[in-house]
mmCIF file of C-alpha atoms and ligand atoms in Angstrom:
data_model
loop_
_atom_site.group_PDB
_atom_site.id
_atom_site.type_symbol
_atom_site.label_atom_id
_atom_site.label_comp_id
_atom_site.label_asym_id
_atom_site.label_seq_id
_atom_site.Cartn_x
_atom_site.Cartn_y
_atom_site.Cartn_z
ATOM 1 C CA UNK A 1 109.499 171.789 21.780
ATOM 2 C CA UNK A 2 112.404 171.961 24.079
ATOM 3 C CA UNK A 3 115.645 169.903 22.926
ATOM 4 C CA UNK A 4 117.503 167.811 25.203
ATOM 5 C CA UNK A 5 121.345 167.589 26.312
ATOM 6 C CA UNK A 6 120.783 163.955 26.766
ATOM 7 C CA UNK A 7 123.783 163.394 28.884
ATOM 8 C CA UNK A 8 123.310 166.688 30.788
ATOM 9 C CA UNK A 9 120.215 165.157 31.413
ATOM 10 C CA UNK A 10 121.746 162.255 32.882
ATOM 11 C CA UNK A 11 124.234 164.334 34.785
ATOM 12 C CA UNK A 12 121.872 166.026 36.403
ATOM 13 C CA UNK A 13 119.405 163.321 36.755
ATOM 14 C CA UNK A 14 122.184 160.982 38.533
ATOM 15 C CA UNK A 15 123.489 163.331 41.121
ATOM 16 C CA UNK A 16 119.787 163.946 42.696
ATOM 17 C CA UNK A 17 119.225 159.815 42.650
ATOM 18 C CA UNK A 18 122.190 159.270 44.455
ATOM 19 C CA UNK A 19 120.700 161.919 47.065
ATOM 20 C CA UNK A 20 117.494 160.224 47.096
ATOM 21 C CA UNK A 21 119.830 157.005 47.488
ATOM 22 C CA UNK A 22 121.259 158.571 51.063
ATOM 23 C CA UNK A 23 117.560 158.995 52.258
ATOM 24 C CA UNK A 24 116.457 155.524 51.127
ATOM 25 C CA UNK A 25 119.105 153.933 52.848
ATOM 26 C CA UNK A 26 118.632 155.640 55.701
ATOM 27 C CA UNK A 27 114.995 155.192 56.040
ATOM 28 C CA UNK A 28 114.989 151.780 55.445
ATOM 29 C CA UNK A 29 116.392 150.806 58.608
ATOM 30 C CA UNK A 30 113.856 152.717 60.724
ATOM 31 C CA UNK A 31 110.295 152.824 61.498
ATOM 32 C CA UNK A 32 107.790 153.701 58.393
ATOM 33 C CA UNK A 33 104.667 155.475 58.443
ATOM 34 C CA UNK A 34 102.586 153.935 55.736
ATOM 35 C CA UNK A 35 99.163 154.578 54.321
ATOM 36 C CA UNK A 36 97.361 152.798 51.914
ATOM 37 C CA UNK A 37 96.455 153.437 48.144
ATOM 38 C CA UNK A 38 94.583 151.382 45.280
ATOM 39 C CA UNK A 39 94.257 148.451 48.144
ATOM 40 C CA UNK A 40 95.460 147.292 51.328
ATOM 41 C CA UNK A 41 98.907 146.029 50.006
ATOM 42 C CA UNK A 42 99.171 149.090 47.576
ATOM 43 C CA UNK A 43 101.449 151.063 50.125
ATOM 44 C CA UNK A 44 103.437 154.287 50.424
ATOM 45 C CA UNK A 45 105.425 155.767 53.082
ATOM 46 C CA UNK A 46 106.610 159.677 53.742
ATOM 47 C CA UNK A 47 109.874 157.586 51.588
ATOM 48 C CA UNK A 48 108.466 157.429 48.955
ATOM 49 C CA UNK A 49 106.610 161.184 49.022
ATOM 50 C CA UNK A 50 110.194 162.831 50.184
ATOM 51 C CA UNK A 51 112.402 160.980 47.045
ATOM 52 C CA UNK A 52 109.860 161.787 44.496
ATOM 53 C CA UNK A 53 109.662 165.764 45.719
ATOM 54 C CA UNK A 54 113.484 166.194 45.975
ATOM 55 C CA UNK A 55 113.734 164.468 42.388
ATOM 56 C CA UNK A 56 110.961 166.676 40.928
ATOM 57 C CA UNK A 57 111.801 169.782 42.711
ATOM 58 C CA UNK A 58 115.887 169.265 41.285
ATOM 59 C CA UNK A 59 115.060 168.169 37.962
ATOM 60 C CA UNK A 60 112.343 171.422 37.112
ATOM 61 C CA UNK A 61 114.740 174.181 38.313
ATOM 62 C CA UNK A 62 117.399 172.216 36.225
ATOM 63 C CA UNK A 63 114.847 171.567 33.122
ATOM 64 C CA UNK A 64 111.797 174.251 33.605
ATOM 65 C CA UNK A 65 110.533 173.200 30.563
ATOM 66 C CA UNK A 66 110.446 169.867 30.558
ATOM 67 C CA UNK A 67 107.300 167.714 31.937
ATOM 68 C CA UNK A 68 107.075 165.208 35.194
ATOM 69 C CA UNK A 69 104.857 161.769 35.808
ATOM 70 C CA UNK A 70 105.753 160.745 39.143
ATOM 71 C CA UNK A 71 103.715 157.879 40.976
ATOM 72 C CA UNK A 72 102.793 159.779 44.519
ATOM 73 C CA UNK A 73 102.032 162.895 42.266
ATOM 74 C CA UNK A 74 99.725 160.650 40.331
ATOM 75 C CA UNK A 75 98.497 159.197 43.396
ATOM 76 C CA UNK A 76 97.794 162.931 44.823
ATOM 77 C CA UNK A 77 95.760 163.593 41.492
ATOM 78 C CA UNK A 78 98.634 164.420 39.711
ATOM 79 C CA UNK A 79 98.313 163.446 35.346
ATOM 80 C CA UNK A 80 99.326 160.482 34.117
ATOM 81 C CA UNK A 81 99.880 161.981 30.585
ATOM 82 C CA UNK A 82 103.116 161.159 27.626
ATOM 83 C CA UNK A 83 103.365 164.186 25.513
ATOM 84 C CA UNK A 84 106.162 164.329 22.916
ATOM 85 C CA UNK A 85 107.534 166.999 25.495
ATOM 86 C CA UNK A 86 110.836 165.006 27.635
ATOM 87 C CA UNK A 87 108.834 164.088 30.254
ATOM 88 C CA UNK A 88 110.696 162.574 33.532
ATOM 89 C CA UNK A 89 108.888 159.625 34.397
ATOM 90 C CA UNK A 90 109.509 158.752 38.197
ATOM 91 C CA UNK A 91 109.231 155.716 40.949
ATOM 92 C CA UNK A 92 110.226 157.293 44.027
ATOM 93 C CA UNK A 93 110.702 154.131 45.584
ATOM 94 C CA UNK A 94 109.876 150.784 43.563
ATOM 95 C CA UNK A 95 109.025 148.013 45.705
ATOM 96 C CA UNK A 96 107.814 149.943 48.555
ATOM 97 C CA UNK A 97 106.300 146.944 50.277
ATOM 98 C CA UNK A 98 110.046 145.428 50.501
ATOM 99 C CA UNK A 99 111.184 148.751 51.876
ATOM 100 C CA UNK A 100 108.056 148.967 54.314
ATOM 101 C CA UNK A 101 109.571 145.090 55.692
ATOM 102 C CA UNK A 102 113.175 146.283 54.848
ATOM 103 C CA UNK A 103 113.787 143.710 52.831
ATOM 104 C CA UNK A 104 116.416 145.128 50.485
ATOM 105 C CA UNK A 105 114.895 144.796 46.476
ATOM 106 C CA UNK A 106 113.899 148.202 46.742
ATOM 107 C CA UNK A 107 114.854 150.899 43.792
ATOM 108 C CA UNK A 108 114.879 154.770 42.790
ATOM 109 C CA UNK A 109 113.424 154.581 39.056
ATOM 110 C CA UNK A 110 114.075 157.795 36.858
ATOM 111 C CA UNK A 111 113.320 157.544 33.116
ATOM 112 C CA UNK A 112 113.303 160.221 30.587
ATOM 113 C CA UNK A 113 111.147 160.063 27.449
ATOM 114 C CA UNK A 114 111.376 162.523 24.311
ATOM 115 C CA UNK A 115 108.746 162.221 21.471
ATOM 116 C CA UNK A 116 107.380 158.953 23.208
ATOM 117 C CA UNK A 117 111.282 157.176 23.262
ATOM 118 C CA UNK A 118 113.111 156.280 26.058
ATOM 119 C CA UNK A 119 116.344 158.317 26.093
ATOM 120 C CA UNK A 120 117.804 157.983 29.972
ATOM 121 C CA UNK A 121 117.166 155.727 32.471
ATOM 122 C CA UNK A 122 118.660 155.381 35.975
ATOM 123 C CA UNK A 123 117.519 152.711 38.514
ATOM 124 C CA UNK A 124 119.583 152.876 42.205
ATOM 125 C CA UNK A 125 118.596 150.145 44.560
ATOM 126 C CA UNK A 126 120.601 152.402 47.307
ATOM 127 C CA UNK A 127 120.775 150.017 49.911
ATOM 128 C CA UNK A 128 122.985 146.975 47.679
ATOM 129 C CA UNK A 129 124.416 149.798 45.976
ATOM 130 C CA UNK A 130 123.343 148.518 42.191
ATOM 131 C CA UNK A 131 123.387 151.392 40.042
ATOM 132 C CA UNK A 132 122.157 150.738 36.776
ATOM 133 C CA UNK A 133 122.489 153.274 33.851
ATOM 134 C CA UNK A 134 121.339 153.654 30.131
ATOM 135 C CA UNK A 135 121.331 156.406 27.975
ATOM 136 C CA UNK A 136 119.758 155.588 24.083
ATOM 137 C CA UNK A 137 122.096 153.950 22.010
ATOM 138 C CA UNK A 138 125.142 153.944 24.588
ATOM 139 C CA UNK A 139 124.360 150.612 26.243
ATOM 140 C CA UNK A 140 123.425 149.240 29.501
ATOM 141 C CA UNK A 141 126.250 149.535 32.898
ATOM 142 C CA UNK A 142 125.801 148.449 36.440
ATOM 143 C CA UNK A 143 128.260 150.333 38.853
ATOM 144 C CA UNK A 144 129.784 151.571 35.363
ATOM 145 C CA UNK A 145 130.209 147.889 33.855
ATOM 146 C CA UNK A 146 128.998 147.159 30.856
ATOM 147 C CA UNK A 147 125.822 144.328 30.826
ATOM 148 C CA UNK A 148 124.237 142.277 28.766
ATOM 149 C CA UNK A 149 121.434 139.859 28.701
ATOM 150 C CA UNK A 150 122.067 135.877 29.081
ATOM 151 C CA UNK A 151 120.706 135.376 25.396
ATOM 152 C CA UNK A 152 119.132 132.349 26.697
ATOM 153 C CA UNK A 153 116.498 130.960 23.797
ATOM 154 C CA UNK A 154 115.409 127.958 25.476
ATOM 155 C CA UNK A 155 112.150 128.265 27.916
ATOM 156 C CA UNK A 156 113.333 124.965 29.858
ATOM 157 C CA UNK A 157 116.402 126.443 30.599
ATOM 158 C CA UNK A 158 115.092 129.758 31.732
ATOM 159 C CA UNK A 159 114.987 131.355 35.162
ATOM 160 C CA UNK A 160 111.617 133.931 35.212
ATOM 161 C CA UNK A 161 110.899 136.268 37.602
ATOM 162 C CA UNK A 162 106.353 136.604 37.878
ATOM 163 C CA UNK A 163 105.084 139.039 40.354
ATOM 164 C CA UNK A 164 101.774 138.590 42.820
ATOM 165 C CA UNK A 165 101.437 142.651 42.235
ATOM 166 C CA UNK A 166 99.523 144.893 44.350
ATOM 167 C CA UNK A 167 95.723 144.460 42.767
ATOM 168 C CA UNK A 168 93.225 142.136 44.754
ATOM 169 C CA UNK A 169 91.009 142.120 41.762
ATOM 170 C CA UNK A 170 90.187 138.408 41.590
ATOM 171 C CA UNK A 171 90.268 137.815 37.827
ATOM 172 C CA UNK A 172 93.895 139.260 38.255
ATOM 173 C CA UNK A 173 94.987 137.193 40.917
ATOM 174 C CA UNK A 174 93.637 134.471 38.892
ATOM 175 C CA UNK A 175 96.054 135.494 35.963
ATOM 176 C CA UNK A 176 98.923 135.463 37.961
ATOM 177 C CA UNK A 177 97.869 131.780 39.945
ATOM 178 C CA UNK A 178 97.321 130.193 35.725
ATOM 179 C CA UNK A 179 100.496 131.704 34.567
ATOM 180 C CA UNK A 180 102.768 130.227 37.504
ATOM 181 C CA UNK A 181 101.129 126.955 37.251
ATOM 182 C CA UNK A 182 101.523 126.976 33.436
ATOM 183 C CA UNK A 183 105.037 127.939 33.314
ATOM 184 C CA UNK A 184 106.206 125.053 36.152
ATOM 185 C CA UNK A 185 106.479 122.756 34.325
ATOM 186 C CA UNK A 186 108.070 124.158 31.475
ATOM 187 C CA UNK A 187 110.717 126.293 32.442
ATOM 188 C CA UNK A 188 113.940 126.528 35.153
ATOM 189 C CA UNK A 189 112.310 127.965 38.256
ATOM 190 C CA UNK A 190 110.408 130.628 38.969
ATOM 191 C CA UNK A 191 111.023 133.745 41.457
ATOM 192 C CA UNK A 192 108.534 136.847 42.379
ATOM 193 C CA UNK A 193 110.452 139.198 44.203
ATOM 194 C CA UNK A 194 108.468 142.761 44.655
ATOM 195 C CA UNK A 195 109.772 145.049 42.085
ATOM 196 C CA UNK A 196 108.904 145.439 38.167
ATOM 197 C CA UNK A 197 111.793 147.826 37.754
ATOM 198 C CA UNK A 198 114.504 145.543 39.305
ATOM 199 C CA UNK A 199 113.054 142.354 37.958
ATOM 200 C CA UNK A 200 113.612 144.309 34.142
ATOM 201 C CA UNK A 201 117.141 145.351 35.138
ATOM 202 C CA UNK A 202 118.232 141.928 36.512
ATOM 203 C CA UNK A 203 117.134 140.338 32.687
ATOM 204 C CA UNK A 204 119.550 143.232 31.610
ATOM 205 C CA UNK A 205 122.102 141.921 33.368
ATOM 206 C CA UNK A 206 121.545 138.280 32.488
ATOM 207 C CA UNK A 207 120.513 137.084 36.206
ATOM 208 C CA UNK A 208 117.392 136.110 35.006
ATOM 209 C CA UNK A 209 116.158 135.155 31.539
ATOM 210 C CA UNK A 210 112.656 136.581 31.835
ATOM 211 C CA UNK A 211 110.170 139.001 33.577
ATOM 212 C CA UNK A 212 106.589 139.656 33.258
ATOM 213 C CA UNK A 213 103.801 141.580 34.664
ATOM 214 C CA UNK A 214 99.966 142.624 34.438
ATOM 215 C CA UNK A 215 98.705 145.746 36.254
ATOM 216 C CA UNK A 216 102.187 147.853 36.510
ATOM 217 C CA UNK A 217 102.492 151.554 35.817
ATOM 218 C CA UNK A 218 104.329 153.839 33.204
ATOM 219 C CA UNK A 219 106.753 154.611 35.889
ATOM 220 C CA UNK A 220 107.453 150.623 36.869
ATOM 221 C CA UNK A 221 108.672 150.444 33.457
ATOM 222 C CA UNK A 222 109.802 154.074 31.707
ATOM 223 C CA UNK A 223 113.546 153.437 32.877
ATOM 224 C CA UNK A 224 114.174 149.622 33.135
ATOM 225 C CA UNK A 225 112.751 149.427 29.689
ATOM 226 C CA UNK A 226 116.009 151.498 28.621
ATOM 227 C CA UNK A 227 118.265 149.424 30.780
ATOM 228 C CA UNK A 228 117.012 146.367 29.209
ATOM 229 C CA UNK A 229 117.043 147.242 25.536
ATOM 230 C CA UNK A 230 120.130 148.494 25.735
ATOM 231 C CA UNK A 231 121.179 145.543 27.846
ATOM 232 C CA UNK A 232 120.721 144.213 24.555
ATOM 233 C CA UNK A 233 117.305 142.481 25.489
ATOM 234 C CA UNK A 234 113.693 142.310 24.470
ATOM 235 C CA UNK A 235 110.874 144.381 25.463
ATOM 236 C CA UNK A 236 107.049 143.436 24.163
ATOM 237 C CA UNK A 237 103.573 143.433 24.849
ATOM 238 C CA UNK A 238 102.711 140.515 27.595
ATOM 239 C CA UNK A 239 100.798 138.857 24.143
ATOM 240 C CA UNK A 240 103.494 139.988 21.474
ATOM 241 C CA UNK A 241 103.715 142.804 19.604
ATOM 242 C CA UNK A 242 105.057 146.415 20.506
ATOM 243 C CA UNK A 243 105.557 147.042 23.846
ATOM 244 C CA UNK A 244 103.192 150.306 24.967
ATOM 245 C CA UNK A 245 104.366 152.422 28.115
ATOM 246 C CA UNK A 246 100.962 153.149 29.155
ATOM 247 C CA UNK A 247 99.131 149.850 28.236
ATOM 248 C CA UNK A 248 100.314 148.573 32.505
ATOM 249 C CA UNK A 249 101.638 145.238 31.017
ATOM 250 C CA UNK A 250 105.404 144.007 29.855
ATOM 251 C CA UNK A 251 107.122 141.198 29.033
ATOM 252 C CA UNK A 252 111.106 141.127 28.954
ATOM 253 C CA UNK A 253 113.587 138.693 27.617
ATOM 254 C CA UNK A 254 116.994 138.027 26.978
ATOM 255 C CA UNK A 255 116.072 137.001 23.498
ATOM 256 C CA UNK A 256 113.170 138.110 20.600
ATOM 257 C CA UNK A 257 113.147 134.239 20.556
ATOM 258 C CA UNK A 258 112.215 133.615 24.192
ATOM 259 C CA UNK A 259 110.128 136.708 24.263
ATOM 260 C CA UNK A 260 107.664 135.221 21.914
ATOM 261 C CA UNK A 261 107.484 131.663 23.301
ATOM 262 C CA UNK A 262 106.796 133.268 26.952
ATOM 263 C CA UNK A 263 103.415 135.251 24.969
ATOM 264 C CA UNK A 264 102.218 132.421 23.443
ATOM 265 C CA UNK A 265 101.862 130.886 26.912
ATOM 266 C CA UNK A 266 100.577 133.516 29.248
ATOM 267 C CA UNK A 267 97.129 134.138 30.105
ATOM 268 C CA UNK A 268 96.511 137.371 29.366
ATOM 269 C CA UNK A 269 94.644 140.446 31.544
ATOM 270 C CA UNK A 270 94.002 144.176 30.444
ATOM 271 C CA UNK A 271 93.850 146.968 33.646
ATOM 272 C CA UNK A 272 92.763 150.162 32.173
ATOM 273 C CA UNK A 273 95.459 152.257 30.876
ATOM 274 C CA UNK A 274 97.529 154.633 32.270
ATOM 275 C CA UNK A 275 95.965 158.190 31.778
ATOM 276 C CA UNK A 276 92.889 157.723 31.136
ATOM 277 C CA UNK A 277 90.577 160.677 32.772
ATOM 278 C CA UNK A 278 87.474 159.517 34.302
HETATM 279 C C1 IPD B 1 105.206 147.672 42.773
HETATM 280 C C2 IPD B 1 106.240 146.838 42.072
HETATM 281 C C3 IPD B 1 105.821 145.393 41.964
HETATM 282 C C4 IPD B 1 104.447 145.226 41.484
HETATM 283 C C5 IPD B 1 103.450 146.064 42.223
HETATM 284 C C6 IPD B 1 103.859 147.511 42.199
HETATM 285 P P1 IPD B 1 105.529 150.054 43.916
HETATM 286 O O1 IPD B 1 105.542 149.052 42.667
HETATM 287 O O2 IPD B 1 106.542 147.336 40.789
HETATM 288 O O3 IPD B 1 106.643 144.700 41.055
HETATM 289 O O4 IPD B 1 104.117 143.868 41.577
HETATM 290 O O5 IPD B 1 102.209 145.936 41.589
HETATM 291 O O6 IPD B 1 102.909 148.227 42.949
HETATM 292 O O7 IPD B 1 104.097 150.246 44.297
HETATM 293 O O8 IPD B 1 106.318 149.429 44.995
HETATM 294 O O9 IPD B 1 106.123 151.282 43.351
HETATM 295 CA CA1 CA B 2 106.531 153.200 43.989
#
């Protein structure tokens, strides 16, 4: 198996975001072309194809060896596969509905897993200029400062951020409509605001307690799940237990404490799993 340079890695990995960043912030500003995928609000742009090609095509001729998930590469029939290999796990642009209305919650998402462990991640929203960084067992920065979670414990005193998502299925709609009317009553307030990765990286850096989500994608998650754990925060399975890439569900928390409250509470919904060949 090839070994890593793990900050070499990140080097290399944060030069080419912060390219993609230019074109993102550019593009957001003018008129989109947009298609549709899994369903009518499932959308991508030429964005999102152009980031994810100039991020692929820099990181193999930097790393030949090493192995690529990327969502429009999925999405073109690309596999959704997690060797032990260091395989670059890439959102070209999360929250591509807020960039389609240029609404600016929009991020470049670049994790990098080795023997199924999250080593780098990088998430850019280019257009606020919030650069969030992780490498394992370095800790969690945004524009270079160090973050942590709020270590909030208390559910009543906890600000969550839910998502809609991008599924129509009805018994997934009706998921998300149980869990927000559950959780009114018992906790701060409640926000949904269009991107898994961002929502994981603002519990890093203790602007929101919590974030959950049923129906998300190894790549929503490979990179903010760094940032948050070493943000010093919690990462599980929406109903407890280990947290699993490719299982498309994740619940984060400031605290292990908070984490496990939120589970006992949710209504839970299983999408199939990421990379499974039909
Ligand atoms: C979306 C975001 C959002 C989620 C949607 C995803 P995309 O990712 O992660 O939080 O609710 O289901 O599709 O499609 O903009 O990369
Ligand atoms: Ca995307």
């Amino acid at each position: 198996m090839a070994s890593i340079n793990k900050q070499e890695c990140f080097s290399v990995a944060l030069k080419l975001v912060k390219e993609a960043g230019n074109l993102v912030r550019d593009a957001i500003k003018k008129k989109k072309r947009i298609e549709t995928k899994s369903s009518a609000v499932d959308l991508v742009t030429e964005s999102d194809k152009a980031v994810e090609k100039l991020l692929i095509s820099g990181l193999s001729s930097a790393f030949p060896d090493h192995k690529f998930i990327g969502e429009e590469s999925v999405a073109a029939g690309g596999k959704c596969v997690l060797t032990d290999e260091p395989t670059w796990i890439i959102d070209p642009i999360d929250g591509t509905m807020n960039f389609v209305h240029s609404f600016p919650y929009t991020c470049i998402s670049v994790g990098l897993w080795v023997k199924k462990e999250a080593e780098v991640g990088i998430v850019y929203n280019a257009v606020l200029e919030q650069m969030f960084t992780a490498l394992k067992g370095q800790g969690a920065f945004l524009n270079n400062e160090k973050i942590s979670v709020s270590g909030e414990t208390e559910l009543s005193q906890a600000l969550i951020f839910s998502e809609i998502g991008s599924s129509l299925d009805p018994e997934k709609v009706d998921t998300v409509l149980t869990n927000i009317t559950t959780l009114i009553p018992k906790v701060h307030g409640i926000r949904a605001m269009g991107s898994c990765t961002l929502n994981m990286c603002y519990v890093a850096m203790g602007g929101v307690d919590v974030c959950f989500e049923f129906g998300i994608h190894a790549w929503d998650m490979a990179a903010g799940y760094l940032v948050v754990t070493e943000a010093g925060g919690v990462v599980i399975d929406t109903e407890g237990g280990p947290f699993d890439l490719m299982r498309r569900r994740v619940l984060c928390a400031s605290t292990q404490e908070l984490a496990e409250k939120m589970a006992k509470l949710l209504k839970q919904y299983q999408p199939e799993r990421d990379g499974v060949t039909k």
